[in-house]
PDB file of C-alpha atoms and ligand atoms in Angstrom:
ATOM      1  CA  MET A   1       0.239  -0.013   0.075  1.00 49.00           C
ATOM      2  CA  THR A   2       1.480   3.239  -0.931  1.00 49.00           C
ATOM      3  CA  ASN A   3       0.226   6.773  -0.670  1.00 53.00           C
ATOM      4  CA  ASP A   4       0.928   8.773  -4.093  1.00 51.00           C
ATOM      5  CA  SER A   5      -0.248  12.010  -2.499  1.00 49.00           C
ATOM      6  CA  THR A   6       2.757  11.953  -0.197  1.00 49.00           C
ATOM      7  CA  VAL A   7       5.082  12.635  -3.207  1.00 57.00           C
ATOM      8  CA  THR A   8       3.783  16.084  -3.700  1.00 79.00           C
ATOM      9  CA  ARG A   9       1.948  16.818  -0.372  1.00 95.00           C
ATOM     10  CA  PRO A  10       2.550  20.219   1.061  1.00 98.00           C
ATOM     11  CA  LYS A  11       5.114  20.549   3.955  1.00 98.00           C
ATOM     12  CA  VAL A  12       3.380  19.959   7.319  1.00 98.00           C
ATOM     13  CA  THR A  13       4.131  23.098   9.728  1.00 98.00           C
ATOM     14  CA  VAL A  14       3.185  23.949  13.250  1.00 98.00           C
ATOM     15  CA  ARG A  15       0.410  25.948  11.689  1.00 98.00           C
ATOM     16  CA  THR A  16      -1.019  22.994   9.786  1.00 98.00           C
ATOM     17  CA  ILE A  17      -0.901  20.830  13.061  1.00 98.00           C
ATOM     18  CA  ARG A  18      -2.899  23.641  14.917  1.00 98.00           C
ATOM     19  CA  ASP A  19      -5.358  24.069  12.111  1.00 98.00           C
ATOM     20  CA  MET A  20      -6.275  20.448  11.915  1.00 98.00           C
ATOM     21  CA  LYS A  21      -8.342  20.695  15.191  1.00 98.00           C
ATOM     22  CA  ALA A  22     -10.631  23.396  13.617  1.00 97.00           C
ATOM     23  CA  GLU A  23     -10.734  21.367  10.379  1.00 98.00           C
ATOM     24  CA  ARG A  24     -11.585  18.144  12.548  1.00 98.00           C
ATOM     25  CA  VAL A  25      -9.055  16.142  10.774  1.00 98.00           C
ATOM     26  CA  ARG A  26      -7.410  13.798  13.119  1.00 98.00           C
ATOM     27  CA  ILE A  27      -3.489  14.426  13.392  1.00 99.00           C
ATOM     28  CA  VAL A  28      -1.436  10.972  12.899  1.00 99.00           C
ATOM     29  CA  SER A  29       2.126  10.728  14.494  1.00 99.00           C
ATOM     30  CA  VAL A  30       4.703   8.012  14.865  1.00 99.00           C
ATOM     31  CA  THR A  31       8.192   8.128  16.246  1.00 98.00           C
ATOM     32  CA  ALA A  32      11.201   7.618  13.985  1.00 98.00           C
ATOM     33  CA  TYR A  33      14.939   7.429  14.930  1.00 98.00           C
ATOM     34  CA  ASP A  34      16.763   6.976  11.520  1.00 98.00           C
ATOM     35  CA  TYR A  35      16.753   7.662   7.737  1.00 98.00           C
ATOM     36  CA  PRO A  36      14.700   4.404   6.673  1.00 98.00           C
ATOM     37  CA  SER A  37      12.021   4.751   9.444  1.00 98.00           C
ATOM     38  CA  ALA A  38      11.643   8.552   8.727  1.00 98.00           C
ATOM     39  CA  ARG A  39      11.306   7.853   4.938  1.00 98.00           C
ATOM     40  CA  LEU A  40       8.732   5.012   5.571  1.00 98.00           C
ATOM     41  CA  ALA A  41       6.688   6.900   7.927  1.00 98.00           C
ATOM     42  CA  ASP A  42       6.894  10.054   5.539  1.00 98.00           C
ATOM     43  CA  GLU A  43       5.947   7.941   2.614  1.00 98.00           C
ATOM     44  CA  ALA A  44       2.838   6.550   4.584  1.00 98.00           C
ATOM     45  CA  GLY A  45       1.524   9.918   4.951  1.00 98.00           C
ATOM     46  CA  VAL A  46       1.970  10.558   8.607  1.00 98.00           C
ATOM     47  CA  ASP A  47       1.506  14.514   9.787  1.00 98.00           C
ATOM     48  CA  LEU A  48       4.172  14.518  12.417  1.00 99.00           C
ATOM     49  CA  ILE A  49       7.451  12.613  12.990  1.00 99.00           C
ATOM     50  CA  LEU A  50       8.507  12.609  16.534  1.00 99.00           C
ATOM     51  CA  VAL A  51      12.203  11.855  17.244  1.00 99.00           C
ATOM     52  CA  GLY A  52      11.403  10.548  20.596  1.00 98.00           C
ATOM     53  CA  ASP A  53      13.522   9.886  23.591  1.00 98.00           C
ATOM     54  CA  SER A  54      11.826   6.403  23.596  1.00 98.00           C
ATOM     55  CA  LEU A  55      14.725   5.921  21.160  1.00 98.00           C
ATOM     56  CA  GLY A  56      16.759   4.898  24.363  1.00 98.00           C
ATOM     57  CA  MET A  57      14.422   1.931  24.950  1.00 97.00           C
ATOM     58  CA  VAL A  58      13.259   0.619  21.578  1.00 96.00           C
ATOM     59  CA  VAL A  59      16.557   1.302  19.652  1.00 97.00           C
ATOM     60  CA  LEU A  60      19.562   1.771  22.218  1.00 98.00           C
ATOM     61  CA  GLY A  61      18.356  -0.925  24.662  1.00 97.00           C
ATOM     62  CA  TYR A  62      18.182   1.187  27.738  1.00 98.00           C
ATOM     63  CA  GLU A  63      15.794   0.226  30.661  1.00 96.00           C
ATOM     64  CA  SER A  64      14.165   3.774  30.640  1.00 97.00           C
ATOM     65  CA  THR A  65      14.331   7.081  28.844  1.00 98.00           C
ATOM     66  CA  ILE A  66      16.489   8.539  31.809  1.00 98.00           C
ATOM     67  CA  PRO A  67      19.973   7.873  30.258  1.00 98.00           C
ATOM     68  CA  VAL A  68      19.301   9.424  26.897  1.00 98.00           C
ATOM     69  CA  THR A  69      21.686  12.169  25.953  1.00 98.00           C
ATOM     70  CA  LEU A  70      21.346  15.325  23.920  1.00 98.00           C
ATOM     71  CA  SER A  71      24.062  14.057  21.739  1.00 98.00           C
ATOM     72  CA  GLU A  72      22.132  10.742  21.037  1.00 98.00           C
ATOM     73  CA  MET A  73      19.116  12.737  20.366  1.00 98.00           C
ATOM     74  CA  ALA A  74      21.045  15.043  17.845  1.00 98.00           C
ATOM     75  CA  HIS A  75      22.721  11.973  16.128  1.00 98.00           C
ATOM     76  CA  HIS A  76      19.301  10.332  15.483  1.00 98.00           C
ATOM     77  CA  LEU A  77      17.592  13.707  14.622  1.00 98.00           C
ATOM     78  CA  LYS A  78      20.273  14.232  11.808  1.00 98.00           C
ATOM     79  CA  ALA A  79      19.482  10.817  10.137  1.00 98.00           C
ATOM     80  CA  VAL A  80      15.691  11.493  10.385  1.00 98.00           C
ATOM     81  CA  VAL A  81      16.140  15.101   8.690  1.00 98.00           C
ATOM     82  CA  ARG A  82      18.108  13.615   5.725  1.00 98.00           C
ATOM     83  CA  ALA A  83      14.970  11.805   4.817  1.00 98.00           C
ATOM     84  CA  GLN A  84      13.616  15.364   4.190  1.00 98.00           C
ATOM     85  CA  PRO A  85      10.185  14.591   5.465  1.00 98.00           C
ATOM     86  CA  ARG A  86       7.101  16.449   4.498  1.00 98.00           C
ATOM     87  CA  ALA A  87       5.662  15.799   8.066  1.00 98.00           C
ATOM     88  CA  LEU A  88       6.650  18.037  10.704  1.00 98.00           C
ATOM     89  CA  VAL A  89       9.765  17.034  12.528  1.00 99.00           C
ATOM     90  CA  VAL A  90       9.773  17.344  16.354  1.00 99.00           C
ATOM     91  CA  ALA A  91      12.691  16.398  18.541  1.00 99.00           C
ATOM     92  CA  ASP A  92      12.371  15.321  22.233  1.00 98.00           C
ATOM     93  CA  LEU A  93      14.355  17.163  24.847  1.00 98.00           C
ATOM     94  CA  PRO A  94      15.829  14.522  26.829  1.00 98.00           C
ATOM     95  CA  PHE A  95      16.030  14.077  30.629  1.00 98.00           C
ATOM     96  CA  LEU A  96      17.941  17.112  32.338  1.00 98.00           C
ATOM     97  CA  SER A  97      18.505  18.807  29.086  1.00 98.00           C
ATOM     98  CA  PHE A  98      15.861  21.483  30.168  1.00 98.00           C
ATOM     99  CA  GLN A  99      14.936  20.841  33.768  1.00 98.00           C
ATOM    100  CA  THR A 100      17.851  22.463  35.199  1.00 98.00           C
ATOM    101  CA  SER A 101      17.122  26.167  33.933  1.00 98.00           C
ATOM    102  CA  ALA A 102      15.363  28.060  31.131  1.00 98.00           C
ATOM    103  CA  GLU A 103      18.795  28.930  29.772  1.00 98.00           C
ATOM    104  CA  ASP A 104      19.676  25.297  29.386  1.00 98.00           C
ATOM    105  CA  ALA A 105      16.231  24.693  27.932  1.00 98.00           C
ATOM    106  CA  VAL A 106      16.834  27.329  25.228  1.00 98.00           C
ATOM    107  CA  ARG A 107      20.462  26.295  24.448  1.00 98.00           C
ATOM    108  CA  ASN A 108      19.782  22.771  23.984  1.00 98.00           C
ATOM    109  CA  SER A 109      16.479  23.474  22.174  1.00 99.00           C
ATOM    110  CA  GLY A 110      18.594  25.422  19.901  1.00 98.00           C
ATOM    111  CA  ARG A 111      20.946  22.666  19.381  1.00 98.00           C
ATOM    112  CA  LEU A 112      18.129  20.343  17.992  1.00 99.00           C
ATOM    113  CA  MET A 113      16.722  23.175  15.932  1.00 99.00           C
ATOM    114  CA  LYS A 114      20.270  23.658  14.171  1.00 98.00           C
ATOM    115  CA  ARG A 115      20.147  20.082  13.545  1.00 98.00           C
ATOM    116  CA  GLY A 116      17.006  20.182  11.658  1.00 98.00           C
ATOM    117  CA  ALA A 117      14.274  19.956  14.282  1.00 99.00           C
ATOM    118  CA  GLU A 118      11.134  22.132  13.424  1.00 99.00           C
ATOM    119  CA  ALA A 119       9.703  21.896  16.846  1.00 99.00           C
ATOM    120  CA  VAL A 120      10.811  20.541  20.426  1.00 99.00           C
ATOM    121  CA  LYS A 121       8.704  18.446  22.842  1.00 99.00           C
ATOM    122  CA  LEU A 122       9.268  18.509  26.538  1.00 98.00           C
ATOM    123  CA  GLU A 123       7.649  16.638  29.571  1.00 98.00           C
ATOM    124  CA  GLY A 124       6.016  18.586  32.382  1.00 98.00           C
ATOM    125  CA  GLY A 125       3.361  20.998  33.252  1.00 98.00           C
ATOM    126  CA  ARG A 126       3.049  24.291  35.158  1.00 98.00           C
ATOM    127  CA  ARG A 127       6.448  23.477  36.835  1.00 98.00           C
ATOM    128  CA  MET A 128       8.164  23.839  33.491  1.00 98.00           C
ATOM    129  CA  LEU A 129       6.534  26.941  32.474  1.00 98.00           C
ATOM    130  CA  LEU A 130       9.643  29.092  32.816  1.00 98.00           C
ATOM    131  CA  GLN A 131      11.516  26.896  30.403  1.00 98.00           C
ATOM    132  CA  ILE A 132       8.597  26.589  27.962  1.00 98.00           C
ATOM    133  CA  GLU A 133       8.120  30.383  27.816  1.00 98.00           C
ATOM    134  CA  ALA A 134      11.879  31.047  27.381  1.00 98.00           C
ATOM    135  CA  ILE A 135      11.929  28.561  24.479  1.00 98.00           C
ATOM    136  CA  LEU A 136       9.029  30.050  22.762  1.00 98.00           C
ATOM    137  CA  ALA A 137      10.626  33.565  23.405  1.00 98.00           C
ATOM    138  CA  ALA A 138      13.503  32.178  21.240  1.00 98.00           C
ATOM    139  CA  ASP A 139      11.009  31.445  18.242  1.00 98.00           C
ATOM    140  CA  ILE A 140      11.194  27.793  18.839  1.00 99.00           C
ATOM    141  CA  PRO A 141       7.843  25.989  18.528  1.00 99.00           C
ATOM    142  CA  VAL A 142       7.023  23.844  21.694  1.00 99.00           C
ATOM    143  CA  LEU A 143       4.841  20.481  21.889  1.00 99.00           C
ATOM    144  CA  GLY A 144       3.891  20.031  25.433  1.00 98.00           C
ATOM    145  CA  HIS A 145       3.807  16.439  26.950  1.00 98.00           C
ATOM    146  CA  LEU A 146       1.489  15.652  29.963  1.00 98.00           C
ATOM    147  CA  GLY A 147       0.157  12.661  31.823  1.00 98.00           C
ATOM    148  CA  LEU A 148       2.346   9.513  32.195  1.00 98.00           C
ATOM    149  CA  THR A 149       5.539  11.481  31.356  1.00 98.00           C
ATOM    150  CA  PRO A 150       8.201   8.709  31.092  1.00 98.00           C
ATOM    151  CA  GLN A 151      11.079  10.836  32.295  1.00 98.00           C
ATOM    152  CA  SER A 152       9.327  10.937  35.667  1.00 97.00           C
ATOM    153  CA  VAL A 153       8.912   7.091  36.035  1.00 97.00           C
ATOM    154  CA  HIS A 154      10.706   7.108  39.293  1.00 97.00           C
ATOM    155  CA  GLN A 155       8.831   9.829  40.793  1.00 96.00           C
ATOM    156  CA  PHE A 156       5.486   7.978  39.776  1.00 97.00           C
ATOM    157  CA  GLY A 157       6.860   4.824  41.190  1.00 97.00           C
ATOM    158  CA  GLY A 158       6.314   2.898  37.643  1.00 96.00           C
ATOM    159  CA  TYR A 159       4.701   3.415  34.552  1.00 96.00           C
ATOM    160  CA  ARG A 160       1.307   4.087  35.987  1.00 97.00           C
ATOM    161  CA  VAL A 161      -1.914   5.799  34.555  1.00 98.00           C
ATOM    162  CA  GLN A 162      -1.977   9.318  35.554  1.00 98.00           C
ATOM    163  CA  GLY A 163      -4.969  11.829  36.356  1.00 98.00           C
ATOM    164  CA  ARG A 164      -7.283   9.222  37.983  1.00 98.00           C
ATOM    165  CA  GLY A 165      -9.561  10.827  40.528  1.00 98.00           C
ATOM    166  CA  ARG A 166     -10.908  14.370  40.355  1.00 98.00           C
ATOM    167  CA  GLU A 167      -8.180  16.258  42.041  1.00 98.00           C
ATOM    168  CA  ALA A 168      -5.354  14.537  39.878  1.00 98.00           C
ATOM    169  CA  ALA A 169      -7.470  15.164  36.887  1.00 98.00           C
ATOM    170  CA  ASP A 170      -8.012  19.006  37.710  1.00 98.00           C
ATOM    171  CA  ALA A 171      -4.196  19.300  38.211  1.00 98.00           C
ATOM    172  CA  LEU A 172      -3.756  17.837  34.741  1.00 98.00           C
ATOM    173  CA  LEU A 173      -6.419  20.140  33.164  1.00 98.00           C
ATOM    174  CA  GLU A 174      -4.763  23.150  34.733  1.00 98.00           C
ATOM    175  CA  ASP A 175      -1.355  22.096  33.427  1.00 98.00           C
ATOM    176  CA  ALA A 176      -2.714  21.730  29.923  1.00 98.00           C
ATOM    177  CA  LEU A 177      -4.513  25.181  30.073  1.00 98.00           C
ATOM    178  CA  ALA A 178      -1.288  26.840  31.281  1.00 98.00           C
ATOM    179  CA  LEU A 179       0.759  25.227  28.441  1.00 98.00           C
ATOM    180  CA  GLU A 180      -1.782  26.424  25.819  1.00 98.00           C
ATOM    181  CA  ARG A 181      -1.696  29.874  27.496  1.00 98.00           C
ATOM    182  CA  ALA A 182       2.147  29.804  27.095  1.00 98.00           C
ATOM    183  CA  GLY A 183       1.807  29.103  23.496  1.00 98.00           C
ATOM    184  CA  CYS A 184       2.443  25.468  23.016  1.00 98.00           C
ATOM    185  CA  PHE A 185       1.149  24.691  19.547  1.00 98.00           C
ATOM    186  CA  SER A 186      -0.039  21.223  20.575  1.00 99.00           C
ATOM    187  CA  ILE A 187       0.053  18.767  23.658  1.00 99.00           C
ATOM    188  CA  VAL A 188       1.002  14.994  23.873  1.00 99.00           C
ATOM    189  CA  LEU A 189      -1.370  13.438  26.377  1.00 98.00           C
ATOM    190  CA  GLU A 190       0.075   9.977  27.554  1.00 98.00           C
ATOM    191  CA  GLY A 191      -1.478   7.305  30.018  1.00 98.00           C
ATOM    192  CA  VAL A 192      -4.553   9.168  31.165  1.00 98.00           C
ATOM    193  CA  PRO A 193      -8.121   7.990  31.344  1.00 98.00           C
ATOM    194  CA  LEU A 194     -10.164   8.383  28.400  1.00 98.00           C
ATOM    195  CA  GLU A 195     -12.701  10.689  30.100  1.00 98.00           C
ATOM    196  CA  LEU A 196      -9.712  12.911  31.009  1.00 98.00           C
ATOM    197  CA  GLY A 197      -8.366  12.875  27.455  1.00 98.00           C
ATOM    198  CA  ARG A 198     -11.715  14.045  26.350  1.00 98.00           C
ATOM    199  CA  GLU A 199     -12.269  16.729  28.921  1.00 98.00           C
ATOM    200  CA  ILE A 200      -8.867  18.263  28.212  1.00 98.00           C
ATOM    201  CA  THR A 201      -9.306  18.008  24.514  1.00 98.00           C
ATOM    202  CA  GLU A 202     -12.689  19.918  24.710  1.00 98.00           C
ATOM    203  CA  ALA A 203     -11.223  22.531  27.032  1.00 98.00           C
ATOM    204  CA  LEU A 204      -8.343  23.439  24.665  1.00 98.00           C
ATOM    205  CA  LYS A 205      -8.229  25.380  21.489  1.00 98.00           C
ATOM    206  CA  ILE A 206      -4.929  23.571  20.571  1.00 98.00           C
ATOM    207  CA  PRO A 207      -4.851  19.969  19.729  1.00 98.00           C
ATOM    208  CA  THR A 208      -4.323  17.107  21.783  1.00 99.00           C
ATOM    209  CA  ILE A 209      -2.396  14.096  20.388  1.00 99.00           C
ATOM    210  CA  GLY A 210      -2.846  11.065  22.577  1.00 98.00           C
ATOM    211  CA  ILE A 211      -0.873   7.925  23.484  1.00 98.00           C
ATOM    212  CA  GLY A 212      -3.064   5.765  25.860  1.00 98.00           C
ATOM    213  CA  ALA A 213      -5.424   8.674  26.379  1.00 98.00           C
ATOM    214  CA  GLY A 214      -8.438   7.483  24.376  1.00 98.00           C
ATOM    215  CA  VAL A 215     -10.219   8.274  21.185  1.00 98.00           C
ATOM    216  CA  HIS A 216     -11.385  11.698  21.874  1.00 98.00           C
ATOM    217  CA  CYS A 217      -7.928  13.412  21.553  1.00 98.00           C
ATOM    218  CA  ASP A 218      -7.488  15.366  18.330  1.00 98.00           C
ATOM    219  CA  GLY A 219      -4.918  13.057  17.059  1.00 98.00           C
ATOM    220  CA  GLN A 220      -2.796   9.938  18.083  1.00 98.00           C
ATOM    221  CA  VAL A 221       0.876   8.976  18.430  1.00 98.00           C
ATOM    222  CA  LEU A 222       2.442   5.472  18.719  1.00 98.00           C
ATOM    223  CA  VAL A 223       6.066   4.450  19.152  1.00 98.00           C
ATOM    224  CA  LEU A 224       6.736   3.032  15.730  1.00 98.00           C
ATOM    225  CA  HIS A 225       8.497  -0.083  17.004  1.00 98.00           C
ATOM    226  CA  ASP A 226       5.466  -1.068  18.971  1.00 98.00           C
ATOM    227  CA  LEU A 227       3.119  -0.393  15.966  1.00 98.00           C
ATOM    228  CA  ILE A 228       5.060  -2.817  13.582  1.00 98.00           C
ATOM    229  CA  GLY A 229       5.951  -5.470  16.003  1.00 98.00           C
ATOM    230  CA  MET A 230       9.564  -4.742  16.677  1.00 97.00           C
ATOM    231  CA  SER A 231       9.729  -3.928  20.494  1.00 95.00           C
ATOM    232  CA  PHE A 232      10.602  -6.732  22.936  1.00 93.00           C
ATOM    233  CA  SER A 233       8.867  -5.584  25.968  1.00 90.00           C
ATOM    234  CA  LYS A 234       5.111  -6.677  26.955  1.00 92.00           C
ATOM    235  CA  PRO A 235       3.114  -3.991  24.910  1.00 93.00           C
ATOM    236  CA  ALA A 236       0.959  -1.611  26.931  1.00 96.00           C
ATOM    237  CA  ARG A 237      -2.884  -1.841  26.652  1.00 97.00           C
ATOM    238  CA  PHE A 238      -3.114   0.792  24.100  1.00 98.00           C
ATOM    239  CA  VAL A 239      -0.752  -0.567  21.462  1.00 98.00           C
ATOM    240  CA  ARG A 240      -2.296  -1.932  18.475  1.00 98.00           C
ATOM    241  CA  ARG A 241       0.361  -4.080  16.390  1.00 98.00           C
ATOM    242  CA  TYR A 242      -0.196  -3.455  12.709  1.00 98.00           C
ATOM    243  CA  ALA A 243       2.613  -5.887  11.684  1.00 98.00           C
ATOM    244  CA  GLU A 244       5.031  -8.496  12.950  1.00 98.00           C
ATOM    245  CA  ALA A 245       8.116  -6.972  11.373  1.00 98.00           C
ATOM    246  CA  GLY A 246      10.263  -8.637  14.199  1.00 98.00           C
ATOM    247  CA  ASP A 247       9.183 -12.236  12.964  1.00 98.00           C
ATOM    248  CA  ILE A 248       9.470 -11.024   9.077  1.00 98.00           C
ATOM    249  CA  ILE A 249      13.040  -9.966   9.752  1.00 98.00           C
ATOM    250  CA  ARG A 250      14.057 -13.037  12.043  1.00 98.00           C
ATOM    251  CA  ASN A 251      12.675 -15.380   9.458  1.00 98.00           C
ATOM    252  CA  ALA A 252      14.584 -13.638   6.629  1.00 98.00           C
ATOM    253  CA  ILE A 253      17.827 -13.903   8.631  1.00 98.00           C
ATOM    254  CA  THR A 254      17.210 -17.533   9.695  1.00 98.00           C
ATOM    255  CA  ALA A 255      16.738 -18.298   5.750  1.00 98.00           C
ATOM    256  CA  PHE A 256      20.039 -16.587   4.990  1.00 98.00           C
ATOM    257  CA  ARG A 257      21.784 -18.495   7.718  1.00 98.00           C
ATOM    258  CA  GLU A 258      20.261 -21.896   6.542  1.00 98.00           C
ATOM    259  CA  ASP A 259      21.139 -21.033   2.622  1.00 98.00           C
ATOM    260  CA  VAL A 260      24.703 -20.223   3.796  1.00 98.00           C
ATOM    261  CA  ARG A 261      25.272 -23.182   5.802  1.00 98.00           C
ATOM    262  CA  ALA A 262      23.876 -25.516   3.000  1.00 98.00           C
ATOM    263  CA  GLY A 263      26.135 -23.633   0.228  1.00 98.00           C
ATOM    264  CA  ARG A 264      22.819 -22.465  -1.351  1.00 98.00           C
ATOM    265  CA  TYR A 265      23.885 -18.915  -1.245  1.00 98.00           C
ATOM    266  CA  PRO A 266      25.366 -17.235  -3.339  1.00 98.00           C
ATOM    267  CA  SER A 267      24.194 -18.769  -6.652  1.00 96.00           C
ATOM    268  CA  ILE A 268      25.960 -18.545 -10.048  1.00 94.00           C
ATOM    269  CA  GLU A 269      23.721 -15.697 -10.861  1.00 95.00           C
ATOM    270  CA  GLU A 270      24.682 -13.704  -7.524  1.00 96.00           C
ATOM    271  CA  SER A 271      28.300 -14.278  -8.624  1.00 95.00           C
ATOM    272  CA  TYR A 272      30.785 -12.195 -10.587  1.00 94.00           C
ATOM    273  CA  ALA A 273      32.624 -13.871 -13.648  1.00 92.00           C
ATOM    274  CA  ALA A 274      36.250 -13.386 -14.477  1.00 89.00           C
ATOM    275  CA  SER A 275      35.440 -12.109 -17.680  1.00 85.00           C
ATOM    276  CA  PRO A 276      32.216  -9.734 -17.964  1.00 77.00           C
ATOM    277  CA  GLU A 277      31.379 -11.620 -21.385  1.00 76.00           C
ATOM    278  CA  LYS A 278      31.516 -15.224 -19.910  1.00 74.00           C
ATOM    279  CA  PRO A 279      29.054 -16.121 -17.211  1.00 68.00           C
ATOM    280  CA  ALA A 280      30.440 -17.621 -14.166  1.00 68.00           C
ATOM    281  CA  LYS A 281      30.550 -21.414 -14.146  1.00 70.00           C
ATOM    282  CA  LYS A 282      29.316 -23.796 -11.565  1.00 65.00           C
ATOM    283  CA  PRO A 283      32.359 -25.075  -9.642  1.00 61.00           C
TER     284      PRO A 283
HETATM  285  O1  KIV B   1       9.575   9.425  23.258  1.00 51.03           O
HETATM  286  C1  KIV B   1       8.637   9.291  22.613  1.00 51.03           C
HETATM  287  O2  KIV B   1       8.488   8.500  21.838  1.00 51.03           O
HETATM  288  C2  KIV B   1       7.333   9.876  23.075  1.00 51.03           C
HETATM  289  C3  KIV B   1       6.042   9.444  22.654  1.00 51.03           C
HETATM  290  C4  KIV B   1       5.642   8.084  23.407  1.00 51.03           C
HETATM  291  C5  KIV B   1       4.924  10.507  22.964  1.00 51.03           C
HETATM  292  O3  KIV B   1       7.350  10.782  23.949  1.00 51.03           O
END
């Protein structure tokens, strides 16, 4: 299945994403961490490619997103940007690249922008307002991220659904409104009850992009490796696997191993002859 419209489709900007809410077009986003995944996501016609710090877990084999560094983010971002996506490219600010001060937040956002990001995403609500305002004051668009924010896994005591109960829900709603007032162009809502996903989505003028936040969000994002069946941990409840790419790749490599062991690879047709005019002969 290909999407021919992606060949000529207009470049997606933060404005496009903001306007999609009023136009009632659901936003589609996946993560990508390298050139081939960015090409495939873009050819599939997604609106937003997120170079997420989930790369630490799905690509680099870390236990959480905490160890991910800005250099690692920059390295993977550059590969994604080389695919020249029509989708908007958003890069994650990793743990401790922005929490320390507004100055660090601006400087590190700038590093990602200089490497081709078109916006940055950072986790946190009102407590990160100074950082968000400073980044926006440098004309760098910001995608907010609220709810089960993975960089806070130890503070949460595990990957637990957030915003259950009126008090916790109100706190997240206030965070979302504060991020909108500050000027975020959109907010990722992760791991919250679907009723709260709906409440926040209805309260905001900017779009929400959900991951484990129910169907009422203005868009959905999934980690690519979860979606294509190439992640190795137990999938979360909200993950829908659209392919079993892990099985396809393992089977292909197994077939290659068997062919090499049995002397079936390479064939004569896959070999070079001493003279280009004469085909190679079977030994
Ligand atoms: O890092 C990431 O992939 C994310 C998404 C899960 C939203 O932040």
